[in-house]
XYZ file of C-alpha atoms in Angstrom:
342
model
C 51.282 18.822 20.471
C 52.138 20.824 17.550
C 53.413 16.813 15.964
C 49.984 16.442 17.905
C 47.983 18.040 15.855
C 49.567 17.815 12.566
C 49.392 14.015 12.632
C 45.590 14.300 13.979
C 44.472 16.194 10.730
C 46.230 14.595 8.961
C 44.692 10.940 9.883
C 40.841 12.886 10.168
C 42.028 14.218 6.041
C 42.204 11.009 5.166
C 39.768 9.542 6.576
C 37.168 11.320 5.753
C 38.121 10.816 1.986
C 37.009 7.272 2.608
C 34.028 7.833 4.258
C 31.348 5.313 2.639
C 28.295 6.732 3.099
C 26.663 9.751 6.182
C 26.583 6.940 8.812
C 31.053 6.496 8.763
C 30.684 10.433 8.316
C 29.592 10.681 11.359
C 30.979 8.093 13.644
C 34.469 9.934 12.591
C 33.250 13.360 13.166
C 32.076 11.982 16.717
C 35.835 10.206 17.300
C 37.318 13.280 15.939
C 35.688 16.171 17.371
C 33.112 15.057 19.623
C 33.829 15.580 23.834
C 35.488 12.891 24.030
C 37.561 12.944 20.815
C 40.894 13.111 19.841
C 41.237 16.740 19.380
C 39.782 17.342 22.071
C 41.967 15.524 24.495
C 44.511 16.541 22.813
C 43.741 20.260 23.850
C 43.239 19.552 27.309
C 46.942 19.495 28.107
C 47.232 23.009 26.989
C 47.077 23.594 30.786
C 50.733 22.587 30.773
C 52.102 24.835 28.290
C 53.685 27.256 28.962
C 52.058 31.163 28.507
C 54.081 31.974 25.112
C 53.077 28.347 23.908
C 49.566 28.386 24.851
C 48.248 31.509 22.183
C 50.119 29.874 20.050
C 48.823 26.180 19.913
C 45.342 27.026 20.045
C 45.221 28.502 17.420
C 46.941 25.608 15.736
C 44.039 23.904 16.925
C 41.487 26.161 15.964
C 42.871 26.077 12.263
C 43.333 21.902 12.730
C 38.889 22.145 13.529
C 38.272 24.171 11.256
C 39.855 22.339 8.266
C 38.499 19.016 9.091
C 34.721 20.823 9.539
C 35.268 22.043 6.143
C 36.759 19.011 4.720
C 33.455 17.480 6.393
C 30.726 19.771 5.292
C 32.649 18.962 1.435
C 32.683 14.874 2.031
C 28.358 14.730 3.051
C 27.596 16.648 0.196
C 29.970 14.276 -2.220
C 27.444 11.768 -0.679
C 24.806 13.192 -0.777
C 25.429 13.703 -4.452
C 25.992 10.291 -5.110
C 22.978 9.324 -3.020
C 21.410 11.282 -5.133
C 22.825 9.849 -8.421
C 22.456 6.316 -7.235
C 18.488 6.659 -6.728
C 17.936 8.714 -10.267
C 19.941 6.055 -12.127
C 17.567 3.220 -9.435
C 14.139 4.544 -10.295
C 15.642 5.826 -13.908
C 12.334 5.249 -16.766
C 12.837 3.867 -20.611
C 10.553 6.217 -21.913
C 11.074 4.084 -24.960
C 9.057 0.686 -23.307
C 5.804 0.457 -24.417
C 3.774 0.910 -21.756
C 1.073 -1.185 -20.190
C -2.646 -1.036 -22.310
C -5.222 0.388 -19.681
C -7.951 -1.152 -19.323
C -11.054 1.301 -19.486
C -14.032 0.584 -17.940
C -18.205 1.156 -19.432
C -21.972 1.364 -18.779
C -23.112 -1.263 -16.187
C -26.503 -3.117 -18.732
C -29.027 -1.277 -15.927
C -27.466 1.755 -16.444
C -27.781 2.206 -19.888
C -31.426 0.740 -19.820
C -31.623 3.605 -17.567
C -30.264 6.166 -19.345
C -31.863 4.985 -22.027
C -35.697 5.674 -20.528
C -34.709 8.962 -19.523
C -34.127 9.533 -22.713
C -37.365 8.257 -24.248
C -39.355 10.749 -20.990
C -37.829 14.007 -21.165
C -38.425 13.458 -24.759
C -41.700 13.936 -24.011
C -41.338 16.302 -21.396
C -41.093 14.782 -18.221
C -38.555 16.124 -15.478
C -36.320 13.098 -13.586
C -36.774 13.807 -9.913
C -35.081 11.779 -7.066
C -37.056 10.331 -3.746
C -35.326 9.019 -0.591
C -35.283 5.531 -0.153
C -35.729 5.523 3.599
C -39.355 6.620 3.519
C -41.768 7.717 5.500
C -45.689 4.939 5.645
C -47.782 7.562 5.463
C -45.986 8.879 2.676
C -45.280 5.013 0.981
C -48.550 3.452 2.201
C -51.022 5.896 3.130
C -50.820 8.445 1.088
C -51.934 6.339 -1.755
C -54.630 4.732 -0.626
C -52.810 2.173 0.964
C -55.073 1.791 4.216
C -53.477 -0.095 7.720
C -54.284 -4.118 6.978
C -53.418 -4.209 3.635
C -51.324 -7.708 3.115
C -48.264 -4.241 1.603
C -48.056 -3.417 5.148
C -47.200 -6.203 6.617
C -43.798 -7.024 8.403
C -43.233 -10.640 6.586
C -43.273 -7.939 2.666
C -41.672 -4.789 4.281
C -38.443 -3.330 5.493
C -39.263 -1.607 8.127
C -36.685 0.314 10.678
C -39.082 1.316 13.543
C -41.057 -1.011 15.436
C -44.432 1.462 14.846
C -43.331 1.079 11.421
C -43.555 4.486 10.553
C -40.246 4.426 8.867
C -39.888 1.999 6.499
C -37.328 1.044 3.391
C -39.515 1.855 0.267
C -41.134 -0.583 -1.154
C -42.054 1.502 -4.879
C -40.755 4.277 -6.139
C -45.211 5.646 -5.418
C -44.107 7.894 -2.766
C -42.635 9.975 -5.082
C -46.568 10.619 -6.505
C -46.882 12.395 -2.918
C -43.756 14.115 -2.608
C -44.254 15.745 -6.496
C -47.945 16.637 -6.663
C -47.052 17.779 -3.076
C -44.017 20.349 -3.928
C -45.778 20.574 -7.545
C -48.969 21.625 -6.862
C -50.192 22.927 -10.275
C -50.862 21.401 -12.984
C -49.368 19.453 -15.646
C -47.213 17.032 -14.489
C -44.749 14.893 -15.524
C -42.218 13.364 -13.683
C -40.019 9.987 -13.786
C -38.522 8.916 -10.453
C -35.855 6.229 -10.926
C -34.260 4.414 -6.717
C -33.350 2.069 -5.147
C -35.953 0.138 -3.592
C -36.724 -2.830 -1.122
C -39.244 -5.706 -0.956
C -38.980 -9.604 1.457
C -39.216 -11.462 -2.190
C -36.908 -14.426 -2.396
C -33.837 -14.599 -5.223
C -34.634 -16.239 -8.070
C -34.625 -15.856 -11.746
C -36.898 -12.709 -11.868
C -36.864 -11.245 -8.053
C -34.643 -9.834 -5.625
C -35.488 -8.593 -2.040
C -33.484 -4.719 -3.458
C -34.227 -3.829 -6.898
C -34.704 -0.387 -9.135
C -37.921 1.115 -9.954
C -38.834 4.336 -12.052
C -41.934 5.809 -11.260
C -43.985 8.056 -13.567
C -46.567 10.057 -13.815
C -49.031 12.114 -15.396
C -51.552 14.698 -13.785
C -52.922 16.847 -15.938
C -56.894 18.964 -17.747
C -58.977 15.737 -19.575
C -55.856 12.679 -19.439
C -57.140 9.222 -20.344
C -56.350 5.241 -20.490
C -55.246 5.819 -23.713
C -52.253 8.291 -23.204
C -51.048 5.586 -20.372
C -51.104 2.611 -23.306
C -50.199 5.492 -25.924
C -47.031 6.335 -23.960
C -45.851 3.061 -21.904
C -46.417 1.577 -26.226
C -44.223 4.508 -26.912
C -40.994 3.392 -24.762
C -41.266 -0.861 -25.268
C -41.574 0.321 -28.836
C -38.138 2.215 -27.896
C -36.565 0.160 -26.737
C -36.988 -3.076 -27.594
C -37.851 -2.354 -31.034
C -41.257 -1.613 -33.309
C -41.568 -5.227 -33.707
C -42.035 -5.779 -29.775
C -45.635 -7.399 -28.152
C -47.251 -6.126 -25.676
C -49.920 -6.470 -22.861
C -52.382 -5.096 -21.202
C -54.095 -6.936 -17.849
C -55.886 -5.893 -15.581
C -54.680 -5.722 -12.340
C -56.122 -3.422 -8.864
C -53.704 -1.635 -7.018
C -54.766 0.182 -4.121
C -53.231 4.215 -5.344
C -54.759 3.909 -9.621
C -58.169 2.529 -10.862
C -58.310 1.634 -13.312
C -55.138 -0.098 -13.188
C -53.626 -2.925 -15.242
C -50.445 -4.406 -16.304
C -48.372 -4.240 -18.980
C -46.151 -7.299 -20.279
C -43.659 -7.911 -22.281
C -43.259 -10.782 -24.934
C -40.503 -13.210 -23.646
C -37.592 -12.433 -25.628
C -35.817 -16.098 -25.058
C -38.805 -18.368 -25.829
C -41.390 -16.273 -28.254
C -44.830 -16.515 -25.602
C -44.213 -20.368 -25.901
C -43.007 -20.953 -21.920
C -39.984 -21.220 -20.416
C -37.994 -20.972 -17.207
C -37.257 -17.804 -17.457
C -40.946 -16.523 -17.792
C -41.879 -19.703 -15.892
C -43.846 -21.158 -18.541
C -45.515 -18.270 -19.047
C -44.368 -16.703 -22.551
C -44.078 -12.825 -21.319
C -42.222 -11.030 -18.738
C -44.605 -8.202 -16.434
C -43.115 -5.324 -16.768
C -44.648 -2.106 -15.016
C -47.649 -1.908 -13.317
C -49.671 1.783 -13.988
C -53.337 2.739 -14.808
C -55.304 5.944 -13.480
C -54.459 7.664 -10.745
C -57.372 7.722 -7.519
C -59.146 10.524 -7.227
C -58.423 9.965 -2.751
C -54.717 10.108 -4.454
C -55.497 13.557 -5.912
C -57.808 14.981 -2.957
C -55.366 14.245 -0.601
C -52.307 16.459 -2.601
C -55.083 19.592 -3.044
C -55.934 18.007 -6.336
C -59.122 19.011 -7.261
C -60.449 15.435 -9.315
C -63.442 16.954 -10.785
C -60.942 19.131 -12.605
C -57.510 17.204 -13.113
C -57.308 13.409 -14.453
C -54.292 11.259 -15.199
C -51.887 8.635 -14.979
C -48.635 7.030 -13.022
C -46.737 3.359 -14.014
C -43.708 1.985 -11.776
C -41.264 0.902 -14.037
C -38.888 -2.479 -12.988
C -35.348 -1.257 -14.290
C -33.541 -5.016 -13.823
C -36.803 -6.735 -16.472
C -36.030 -4.139 -18.338
C -32.960 -4.325 -19.220
C -32.674 -8.176 -18.611
C -35.135 -7.824 -22.410
C -32.468 -5.521 -23.812
C -30.395 -7.403 -22.591
C -31.754 -10.736 -24.103
C -30.530 -10.927 -20.079
C -31.819 -14.835 -18.413
C -31.401 -14.584 -15.170
C -31.930 -11.674 -12.731
C -28.912 -11.740 -10.551
C -26.042 -12.164 -12.986
C -26.899 -8.013 -12.554
C -25.679 -8.426 -9.168
C -23.415 -10.888 -8.810
C -20.570 -8.551 -10.727
C -18.583 -11.579 -12.625
C -16.181 -9.461 -14.838
C -17.537 -12.146 -17.452
C -21.118 -11.300 -17.523
C -20.259 -7.842 -17.761
C -17.765 -7.899 -20.274
C -20.141 -8.329 -22.892
C -22.058 -5.105 -22.371
């Protein structure tokens, strides 16, 4: 038995030293020390030994097991170290190689126009507000003096979310007039409310079913149409230059009286007429007017004491004029070739 134990030890040590990886090492452990291993098979024959030989062989067998287990642990650590070294070499990074250039993004042309507009109005004392895109018909129409039966309230013009026509995607940022007056209550009020709006428009060079507006509202004592015109001319000339040409046209909005629209001379044809301006030479930029007395009354503000003006600016059209973009669809198509220009 002594010779068997010495042979098993010698063969085990040699085999363990030659193990190439942890899976091979584990297979050797099972072969030598497992329940059906070589050493276990030898130990099962100890019952045939004499009483005097058993303690001696038992002690030798334990020594052999301990030596093999120690060799297993040592080889396991060596293999782990070799594996770590191989991984480090495979994942090594040459820090002297120039890095790849990172392409930085930039603001969208609409955001540039929006930020410039905000800065202009903040400089005039306006406060920036935000409102819900899913709106109540009461705020989008009724409190803005747009009663039932008005064409704007028709299902063919507006995206309704409920069959009873009480909840909709706002068609304008004008509901922020009502929300601002109800929240602030005591004039003076000077607010600017940008946001997305939704209408059932056909897509063309100047229209989209989803677009952006900027609502403005001023309420105070002694506000007149001259204040409205002065404010809007300041905006246009600040954005597009002192030589910008604008015109005010009479119009009708249920929530303002009198009402007007402001046009900017077409940047592409300079008034001669082209597809961008549909041959008119002008591009409509915004609608505006003096806040209707009924709207003031609905919000608890005395129209005999206070007056005010409101306006709604098409942000996409501002960006088109600002950057001389000929087709509104380019703004929404996410064409990198187009956006890189800005």
